[in-house]
PDB file of C-alpha atoms in Angstrom:
ATOM      1  CA  ALA A 808     -73.527  31.724 -82.812  1.00 75.00           C
ATOM      2  CA  GLN A 809     -76.585  33.153 -82.024  1.00 82.00           C
ATOM      3  CA  SER A 810     -78.675  31.142 -79.320  1.00 90.00           C
ATOM      4  CA  VAL A 811     -82.344  31.818 -77.751  1.00 93.00           C
ATOM      5  CA  THR A 812     -83.637  29.793 -73.979  1.00 94.00           C
ATOM      6  CA  GLN A 813     -87.161  29.553 -73.617  1.00 95.00           C
ATOM      7  CA  LEU A 814     -87.412  27.916 -69.665  1.00 87.00           C
ATOM      8  CA  GLY A 815     -90.129  26.008 -69.270  1.00 86.00           C
ATOM      9  CA  SER A 816     -92.442  24.722 -71.760  1.00 92.00           C
ATOM     10  CA  HIS A 817     -95.560  25.101 -70.572  1.00 96.00           C
ATOM     11  CA  VAL A 818     -97.273  28.010 -68.338  1.00 96.00           C
ATOM     12  CA  SER A 819    -100.726  27.748 -67.472  1.00 97.00           C
ATOM     13  CA  VAL A 820    -102.509  31.205 -65.675  1.00 97.00           C
ATOM     14  CA  SER A 821    -106.311  31.970 -64.574  1.00 97.00           C
ATOM     15  CA  GLU A 822    -108.322  34.774 -66.668  1.00 97.00           C
ATOM     16  CA  GLY A 823    -107.122  38.582 -65.250  1.00 97.00           C
ATOM     17  CA  ALA A 824    -104.059  37.387 -64.009  1.00 98.00           C
ATOM     18  CA  LEU A 825     -99.851  38.752 -65.160  1.00 97.00           C
ATOM     19  CA  VAL A 826     -98.494  36.832 -68.436  1.00 97.00           C
ATOM     20  CA  LEU A 827     -94.948  36.571 -67.969  1.00 97.00           C
ATOM     21  CA  LEU A 828     -92.684  34.165 -70.280  1.00 97.00           C
ATOM     22  CA  ARG A 829     -89.437  33.812 -69.874  1.00 97.00           C
ATOM     23  CA  CYS A 830     -86.676  34.558 -73.014  1.00 96.00           C
ATOM     24  CA  ASN A 831     -83.106  34.381 -72.026  1.00 95.00           C
ATOM     25  CA  TYR A 832     -80.187  35.054 -75.714  1.00 93.00           C
ATOM     26  CA  SER A 833     -76.708  34.610 -75.877  1.00 90.00           C
ATOM     27  CA  SER A 834     -75.208  36.881 -78.256  1.00 81.00           C
ATOM     28  CA  SER A 835     -71.642  38.755 -78.587  1.00 74.00           C
ATOM     29  CA  VAL A 836     -73.729  42.288 -79.542  1.00 75.00           C
ATOM     30  CA  PRO A 837     -77.019  43.002 -79.109  1.00 74.00           C
ATOM     31  CA  PRO A 838     -78.916  41.395 -81.309  1.00 83.00           C
ATOM     32  CA  TYR A 839     -82.098  41.554 -82.574  1.00 89.00           C
ATOM     33  CA  LEU A 840     -85.177  40.518 -80.870  1.00 92.00           C
ATOM     34  CA  PHE A 841     -88.674  39.365 -81.389  1.00 94.00           C
ATOM     35  CA  TRP A 842     -91.874  37.483 -80.207  1.00 96.00           C
ATOM     36  CA  TYR A 843     -93.715  35.760 -82.012  1.00 97.00           C
ATOM     37  CA  VAL A 844     -96.881  33.692 -81.592  1.00 97.00           C
ATOM     38  CA  GLN A 845     -98.703  31.586 -83.093  1.00 97.00           C
ATOM     39  CA  TYR A 846    -102.227  29.450 -82.845  1.00 94.00           C
ATOM     40  CA  PRO A 847    -102.938  25.924 -83.553  1.00 89.00           C
ATOM     41  CA  ASN A 848    -102.329  25.616 -87.615  1.00 84.00           C
ATOM     42  CA  GLN A 849    -101.227  29.141 -88.347  1.00 89.00           C
ATOM     43  CA  GLY A 850     -98.354  30.311 -89.095  1.00 92.00           C
ATOM     44  CA  LEU A 851     -96.292  33.331 -86.774  1.00 95.00           C
ATOM     45  CA  GLN A 852     -98.172  36.718 -86.049  1.00 95.00           C
ATOM     46  CA  LEU A 853     -95.165  39.403 -84.588  1.00 94.00           C
ATOM     47  CA  LEU A 854     -96.000  40.517 -81.303  1.00 96.00           C
ATOM     48  CA  LEU A 855     -93.322  43.018 -80.863  1.00 94.00           C
ATOM     49  CA  LYS A 856     -89.420  43.353 -81.408  1.00 91.00           C
ATOM     50  CA  TYR A 857     -86.765  45.150 -80.172  1.00 90.00           C
ATOM     51  CA  THR A 858     -83.991  46.443 -82.762  1.00 84.00           C
ATOM     52  CA  SER A 859     -81.994  48.909 -80.550  1.00 77.00           C
ATOM     53  CA  ALA A 860     -84.247  51.311 -80.150  1.00 76.00           C
ATOM     54  CA  ALA A 861     -86.150  51.969 -76.831  1.00 84.00           C
ATOM     55  CA  THR A 862     -85.438  48.950 -73.876  1.00 88.00           C
ATOM     56  CA  LEU A 863     -88.911  48.579 -73.297  1.00 94.00           C
ATOM     57  CA  VAL A 864     -91.162  47.893 -76.402  1.00 94.00           C
ATOM     58  CA  LYS A 865     -94.567  47.625 -77.063  1.00 95.00           C
ATOM     59  CA  GLY A 866     -96.701  45.256 -79.325  1.00 95.00           C
ATOM     60  CA  ILE A 867    -100.100  44.019 -80.004  1.00 94.00           C
ATOM     61  CA  ASN A 868    -102.923  42.728 -77.943  1.00 94.00           C
ATOM     62  CA  GLY A 869    -101.463  44.410 -75.136  1.00 96.00           C
ATOM     63  CA  PHE A 870     -98.299  42.609 -74.611  1.00 97.00           C
ATOM     64  CA  GLU A 871     -94.766  44.154 -73.954  1.00 97.00           C
ATOM     65  CA  ALA A 872     -90.948  43.057 -73.239  1.00 97.00           C
ATOM     66  CA  GLU A 873     -88.108  44.902 -71.930  1.00 94.00           C
ATOM     67  CA  PHE A 874     -84.637  44.352 -73.698  1.00 93.00           C
ATOM     68  CA  LYS A 875     -82.207  43.850 -70.333  1.00 92.00           C
ATOM     69  CA  LYS A 876     -78.343  43.790 -71.939  1.00 89.00           C
ATOM     70  CA  SER A 877     -77.392  43.480 -68.374  1.00 90.00           C
ATOM     71  CA  GLU A 878     -79.019  39.955 -67.885  1.00 92.00           C
ATOM     72  CA  THR A 879     -79.203  39.049 -71.635  1.00 92.00           C
ATOM     73  CA  SER A 880     -83.043  38.992 -71.472  1.00 94.00           C
ATOM     74  CA  PHE A 881     -86.354  39.703 -73.196  1.00 95.00           C
ATOM     75  CA  HIS A 882     -89.046  38.757 -71.426  1.00 97.00           C
ATOM     76  CA  LEU A 883     -92.952  39.356 -72.505  1.00 97.00           C
ATOM     77  CA  THR A 884     -95.332  40.704 -70.430  1.00 97.00           C
ATOM     78  CA  LYS A 885     -98.980  41.179 -70.088  1.00 98.00           C
ATOM     79  CA  PRO A 886    -100.683  42.525 -67.174  1.00 97.00           C
ATOM     80  CA  SER A 887    -104.320  41.098 -67.481  1.00 97.00           C
ATOM     81  CA  ALA A 888    -104.345  37.557 -69.488  1.00 97.00           C
ATOM     82  CA  HIS A 889    -107.187  37.045 -71.985  1.00 97.00           C
ATOM     83  CA  MET A 890    -108.960  33.656 -73.214  1.00 96.00           C
ATOM     84  CA  SER A 891    -108.237  34.450 -76.470  1.00 96.00           C
ATOM     85  CA  ASP A 892    -103.987  35.100 -75.735  1.00 97.00           C
ATOM     86  CA  ALA A 893    -104.031  30.959 -75.337  1.00 97.00           C
ATOM     87  CA  ALA A 894    -101.479  29.842 -77.759  1.00 97.00           C
ATOM     88  CA  GLU A 895     -98.074  28.961 -78.500  1.00 97.00           C
ATOM     89  CA  TYR A 896     -95.358  31.723 -77.777  1.00 98.00           C
ATOM     90  CA  PHE A 897     -91.358  31.964 -79.583  1.00 97.00           C
ATOM     91  CA  CYS A 898     -89.048  34.062 -78.687  1.00 96.00           C
ATOM     92  CA  ALA A 899     -86.451  34.421 -81.535  1.00 94.00           C
ATOM     93  CA  VAL A 900     -83.066  36.330 -82.195  1.00 92.00           C
ATOM     94  CA  THR A 901     -81.436  37.886 -85.167  1.00 87.00           C
ATOM     95  CA  PRO A 902     -77.600  39.189 -86.269  1.00 80.00           C
ATOM     96  CA  ASN A 903     -77.766  43.025 -85.944  1.00 75.00           C
ATOM     97  CA  ASN A 904     -76.015  43.025 -88.974  1.00 72.00           C
ATOM     98  CA  PRO A 905     -76.907  43.561 -92.666  1.00 66.00           C
ATOM     99  CA  GLY A 906     -77.404  40.588 -95.102  1.00 63.00           C
ATOM    100  CA  ALA A 907     -77.147  37.930 -91.867  1.00 64.00           C
ATOM    101  CA  ASN A 908     -80.104  39.362 -89.928  1.00 68.00           C
ATOM    102  CA  SER A 909     -82.403  37.538 -92.242  1.00 75.00           C
ATOM    103  CA  LYS A 910     -81.750  34.295 -90.109  1.00 87.00           C
ATOM    104  CA  LEU A 911     -83.815  33.981 -87.253  1.00 91.00           C
ATOM    105  CA  THR A 912     -82.845  31.650 -84.638  1.00 92.00           C
ATOM    106  CA  PHE A 913     -85.950  30.345 -82.480  1.00 95.00           C
ATOM    107  CA  GLY A 914     -86.245  29.210 -79.050  1.00 96.00           C
ATOM    108  CA  LYS A 915     -87.841  26.300 -78.680  1.00 95.00           C
ATOM    109  CA  GLY A 916     -91.661  27.723 -77.431  1.00 96.00           C
ATOM    110  CA  ILE A 917     -94.126  28.089 -74.609  1.00 97.00           C
ATOM    111  CA  THR A 918     -97.493  27.251 -74.363  1.00 97.00           C
ATOM    112  CA  LEU A 919     -99.684  29.281 -72.961  1.00 97.00           C
ATOM    113  CA  SER A 920    -103.162  28.505 -70.774  1.00 97.00           C
ATOM    114  CA  VAL A 921    -105.504  30.534 -69.617  1.00 97.00           C
ATOM    115  CA  ARG A 922    -108.059  28.764 -67.053  1.00 96.00           C
ATOM    116  CA  PRO A 923    -111.513  30.619 -66.974  1.00 94.00           C
TER     117      PRO A 923
ATOM    118  CA  LYS B 129    -102.411  44.249 -98.416  1.00 67.00           C
ATOM    119  CA  ALA B 130    -102.497  40.769 -98.796  1.00 80.00           C
ATOM    120  CA  GLY B 131    -100.156  38.940 -96.565  1.00 93.00           C
ATOM    121  CA  VAL B 132     -97.904  35.923 -97.443  1.00 96.00           C
ATOM    122  CA  THR B 133     -99.970  32.891 -98.970  1.00 97.00           C
ATOM    123  CA  GLN B 134     -98.164  29.723 -99.443  1.00 97.00           C
ATOM    124  CA  THR B 135     -99.453  26.469-101.530  1.00 97.00           C
ATOM    125  CA  PRO B 136    -100.871  24.234-101.249  1.00 97.00           C
ATOM    126  CA  ARG B 137    -101.729  23.912 -97.183  1.00 96.00           C
ATOM    127  CA  TYR B 138    -101.963  20.366 -96.619  1.00 97.00           C
ATOM    128  CA  LEU B 139    -100.503  17.584 -99.066  1.00 97.00           C
ATOM    129  CA  ILE B 140     -99.555  14.121 -98.196  1.00 98.00           C
ATOM    130  CA  LYS B 141     -96.916  12.241-100.013  1.00 98.00           C
ATOM    131  CA  THR B 142     -94.839   8.921 -99.981  1.00 98.00           C
ATOM    132  CA  ARG B 143     -91.378   8.090 -99.171  1.00 98.00           C
ATOM    133  CA  GLY B 144     -89.376   8.782-102.139  1.00 97.00           C
ATOM    134  CA  GLN B 145     -90.944  11.380-103.571  1.00 98.00           C
ATOM    135  CA  GLN B 146     -90.445  14.664-104.366  1.00 98.00           C
ATOM    136  CA  VAL B 147     -92.226  17.567-103.651  1.00 98.00           C
ATOM    137  CA  THR B 148     -92.464  21.427-104.266  1.00 98.00           C
ATOM    138  CA  LEU B 149     -93.975  23.759-102.184  1.00 98.00           C
ATOM    139  CA  SER B 150     -94.839  27.419-103.485  1.00 98.00           C
ATOM    140  CA  CYS B 151     -94.649  31.206-101.136  1.00 98.00           C
ATOM    141  CA  SER B 152     -95.978  34.502-102.346  1.00 98.00           C
ATOM    142  CA  PRO B 153     -94.590  37.106-100.417  1.00 97.00           C
ATOM    143  CA  ILE B 154     -95.853  40.234 -99.260  1.00 95.00           C
ATOM    144  CA  SER B 155     -95.839  42.757-102.252  1.00 94.00           C
ATOM    145  CA  GLY B 156     -92.704  44.862-102.830  1.00 92.00           C
ATOM    146  CA  HIS B 157     -91.070  42.532-100.060  1.00 93.00           C
ATOM    147  CA  ARG B 158     -87.898  41.014-101.966  1.00 92.00           C
ATOM    148  CA  SER B 159     -86.782  38.650 -99.135  1.00 93.00           C
ATOM    149  CA  VAL B 160     -88.161  35.387 -98.349  1.00 96.00           C
ATOM    150  CA  SER B 161     -87.085  32.761 -96.089  1.00 96.00           C
ATOM    151  CA  TRP B 162     -88.169  29.106 -95.602  1.00 97.00           C
ATOM    152  CA  TYR B 163     -88.551  27.643 -92.056  1.00 97.00           C
ATOM    153  CA  GLN B 164     -88.902  23.906 -91.138  1.00 98.00           C
ATOM    154  CA  GLN B 165     -91.469  23.064 -87.783  1.00 96.00           C
ATOM    155  CA  THR B 166     -91.132  19.708 -86.577  1.00 96.00           C
ATOM    156  CA  PRO B 167     -92.380  19.002 -82.845  1.00 92.00           C
ATOM    157  CA  GLY B 168     -88.820  17.428 -82.212  1.00 90.00           C
ATOM    158  CA  GLN B 169     -86.711  20.366 -83.478  1.00 93.00           C
ATOM    159  CA  GLY B 170     -88.983  23.177 -83.506  1.00 94.00           C
ATOM    160  CA  LEU B 171     -88.526  26.148 -85.525  1.00 96.00           C
ATOM    161  CA  GLN B 172     -85.267  25.841 -87.799  1.00 96.00           C
ATOM    162  CA  PHE B 173     -83.903  28.081 -90.730  1.00 95.00           C
ATOM    163  CA  LEU B 174     -83.752  26.169 -94.195  1.00 97.00           C
ATOM    164  CA  PHE B 175     -82.671  29.296 -96.147  1.00 95.00           C
ATOM    165  CA  GLU B 176     -83.172  32.478 -97.575  1.00 94.00           C
ATOM    166  CA  TYR B 177     -83.775  34.368-101.133  1.00 94.00           C
ATOM    167  CA  PHE B 178     -83.217  37.671-102.234  1.00 92.00           C
ATOM    168  CA  SER B 179     -83.209  38.579-105.406  1.00 91.00           C
ATOM    169  CA  GLU B 180     -83.404  35.653-107.153  1.00 95.00           C
ATOM    170  CA  THR B 181     -80.409  34.394-104.945  1.00 94.00           C
ATOM    171  CA  GLN B 182     -79.607  32.806-102.111  1.00 94.00           C
ATOM    172  CA  ARG B 183     -78.226  34.747 -99.136  1.00 89.00           C
ATOM    173  CA  ASN B 184     -78.190  32.704 -96.268  1.00 89.00           C
ATOM    174  CA  LYS B 185     -78.772  28.766 -95.258  1.00 92.00           C
ATOM    175  CA  GLY B 186     -79.232  26.849 -93.017  1.00 93.00           C
ATOM    176  CA  ASN B 187     -77.908  23.070 -91.741  1.00 94.00           C
ATOM    177  CA  PHE B 188     -79.693  20.890 -94.442  1.00 96.00           C
ATOM    178  CA  PRO B 189     -78.729  18.330 -96.541  1.00 96.00           C
ATOM    179  CA  GLY B 190     -78.783  19.186-100.619  1.00 96.00           C
ATOM    180  CA  ARG B 191     -82.085  17.153-100.735  1.00 97.00           C
ATOM    181  CA  PHE B 192     -83.754  20.461-100.136  1.00 98.00           C
ATOM    182  CA  SER B 193     -83.264  23.354-102.519  1.00 97.00           C
ATOM    183  CA  GLY B 194     -85.297  26.561-103.166  1.00 97.00           C
ATOM    184  CA  ARG B 195     -85.182  29.018-105.742  1.00 97.00           C
ATOM    185  CA  GLN B 196     -86.843  32.862-106.848  1.00 98.00           C
ATOM    186  CA  PHE B 197     -88.603  34.329-109.165  1.00 97.00           C
ATOM    187  CA  SER B 198     -87.653  37.562-110.572  1.00 96.00           C
ATOM    188  CA  ASN B 199     -91.652  38.293-109.031  1.00 95.00           C
ATOM    189  CA  SER B 200     -90.103  37.589-105.484  1.00 95.00           C
ATOM    190  CA  ARG B 201     -92.239  34.275-105.616  1.00 98.00           C
ATOM    191  CA  SER B 202     -90.298  31.473-104.054  1.00 98.00           C
ATOM    192  CA  GLU B 203     -90.559  27.799-104.349  1.00 98.00           C
ATOM    193  CA  MET B 204     -88.843  24.862-102.292  1.00 98.00           C
ATOM    194  CA  ASN B 205     -88.229  21.382-103.230  1.00 98.00           C
ATOM    195  CA  VAL B 206     -87.208  18.628-101.234  1.00 98.00           C
ATOM    196  CA  SER B 207     -86.273  15.733-103.180  1.00 96.00           C
ATOM    197  CA  THR B 208     -86.262  11.549-102.237  1.00 97.00           C
ATOM    198  CA  LEU B 209     -88.698  12.509 -99.200  1.00 98.00           C
ATOM    199  CA  GLU B 210     -88.108  10.290 -95.805  1.00 98.00           C
ATOM    200  CA  LEU B 211     -90.705  10.233 -93.530  1.00 97.00           C
ATOM    201  CA  GLY B 212     -88.658  12.499 -90.953  1.00 97.00           C
ATOM    202  CA  ASP B 213     -89.237  15.278 -93.804  1.00 98.00           C
ATOM    203  CA  SER B 214     -93.014  15.478 -92.410  1.00 98.00           C
ATOM    204  CA  ALA B 215     -93.545  19.288 -90.751  1.00 97.00           C
ATOM    205  CA  LEU B 216     -94.504  21.838 -91.159  1.00 97.00           C
ATOM    206  CA  TYR B 217     -93.138  23.956 -93.684  1.00 98.00           C
ATOM    207  CA  LEU B 218     -92.929  28.213 -93.437  1.00 97.00           C
ATOM    208  CA  CYS B 219     -92.518  30.743 -95.664  1.00 97.00           C
ATOM    209  CA  ALA B 220     -91.912  34.445 -94.554  1.00 96.00           C
ATOM    210  CA  SER B 221     -90.795  37.423 -95.942  1.00 95.00           C
ATOM    211  CA  SER B 222     -89.525  41.036 -95.178  1.00 91.00           C
ATOM    212  CA  LEU B 223     -88.616  44.078 -96.585  1.00 88.00           C
ATOM    213  CA  VAL B 224     -84.924  45.058 -97.408  1.00 82.00           C
ATOM    214  CA  GLN B 225     -84.375  48.765 -96.535  1.00 77.00           C
ATOM    215  CA  GLY B 226     -80.180  49.674 -96.932  1.00 73.00           C
ATOM    216  CA  SER B 227     -79.578  45.790 -96.834  1.00 69.00           C
ATOM    217  CA  MET B 228     -81.140  45.087 -93.699  1.00 74.00           C
ATOM    218  CA  ASN B 229     -84.228  42.867 -93.294  1.00 74.00           C
ATOM    219  CA  THR B 230     -87.311  44.304 -91.608  1.00 78.00           C
ATOM    220  CA  GLU B 231     -89.188  42.118 -89.622  1.00 85.00           C
ATOM    221  CA  ALA B 232     -90.451  38.731 -91.015  1.00 90.00           C
ATOM    222  CA  PHE B 233     -93.963  38.103 -91.428  1.00 93.00           C
ATOM    223  CA  PHE B 234     -95.045  34.575 -92.122  1.00 95.00           C
ATOM    224  CA  GLY B 235     -97.879  32.800 -94.005  1.00 96.00           C
ATOM    225  CA  GLN B 236     -99.987  29.664 -92.479  1.00 96.00           C
ATOM    226  CA  GLY B 237     -97.703  27.105 -93.766  1.00 96.00           C
ATOM    227  CA  THR B 238     -97.748  24.107 -95.458  1.00 97.00           C
ATOM    228  CA  ARG B 239     -97.898  20.662 -93.768  1.00 97.00           C
ATOM    229  CA  LEU B 240     -96.264  17.709 -95.365  1.00 98.00           C
ATOM    230  CA  THR B 241     -96.831  14.707 -94.637  1.00 98.00           C
ATOM    231  CA  VAL B 242     -94.497  11.744 -95.446  1.00 98.00           C
ATOM    232  CA  VAL B 243     -95.896   8.335 -95.250  1.00 97.00           C
TER     233      VAL B 243
END
């Protein structure tokens, strides 16, 4: 079974500082990986996705993530945090095989706070 | 292009009642999945419908059911509501290319409170 681990439940950074949110996955074969963001009382918005093409993936709002098979990681980064980045972030995994890849398995989520 | 639309946004129900939630996917998306989000359990997959058939199912009791119509709209039903069913229910739609789903696009969710 696939799983995702997001270490820590809360990260706090200063505005302008580097954002690093960690995600490690467990899967017998390289899966598809995603980062989603959720603002209060909202649904999930896709930030970026890895689907076995380039290992460095660029997403919206200046976020990017690097797939590292050797470390089974897919950490999310942003060079300079903005106040509007404060939200909850979820890493998710889905099988890389037809018919079964509709099921997303999510990590517990990380709340990002940005200090002025 | 309209996004995923979920109705209603908020619901309050009494224990023992049943409830039906609705989801209209993005035009052209034939796969609809449902997720339950709670503070304790996080985001959990309920089930997925594709071409009016349930294709994948999560580990939820039979009180949770769904269906999909020919226009790809989907409904989710929960019978005999329990307090623990209080959650944000999220619907996601995906385009299916070949037999693979593309990324999931989520609606804003329905907040269900059971009292």
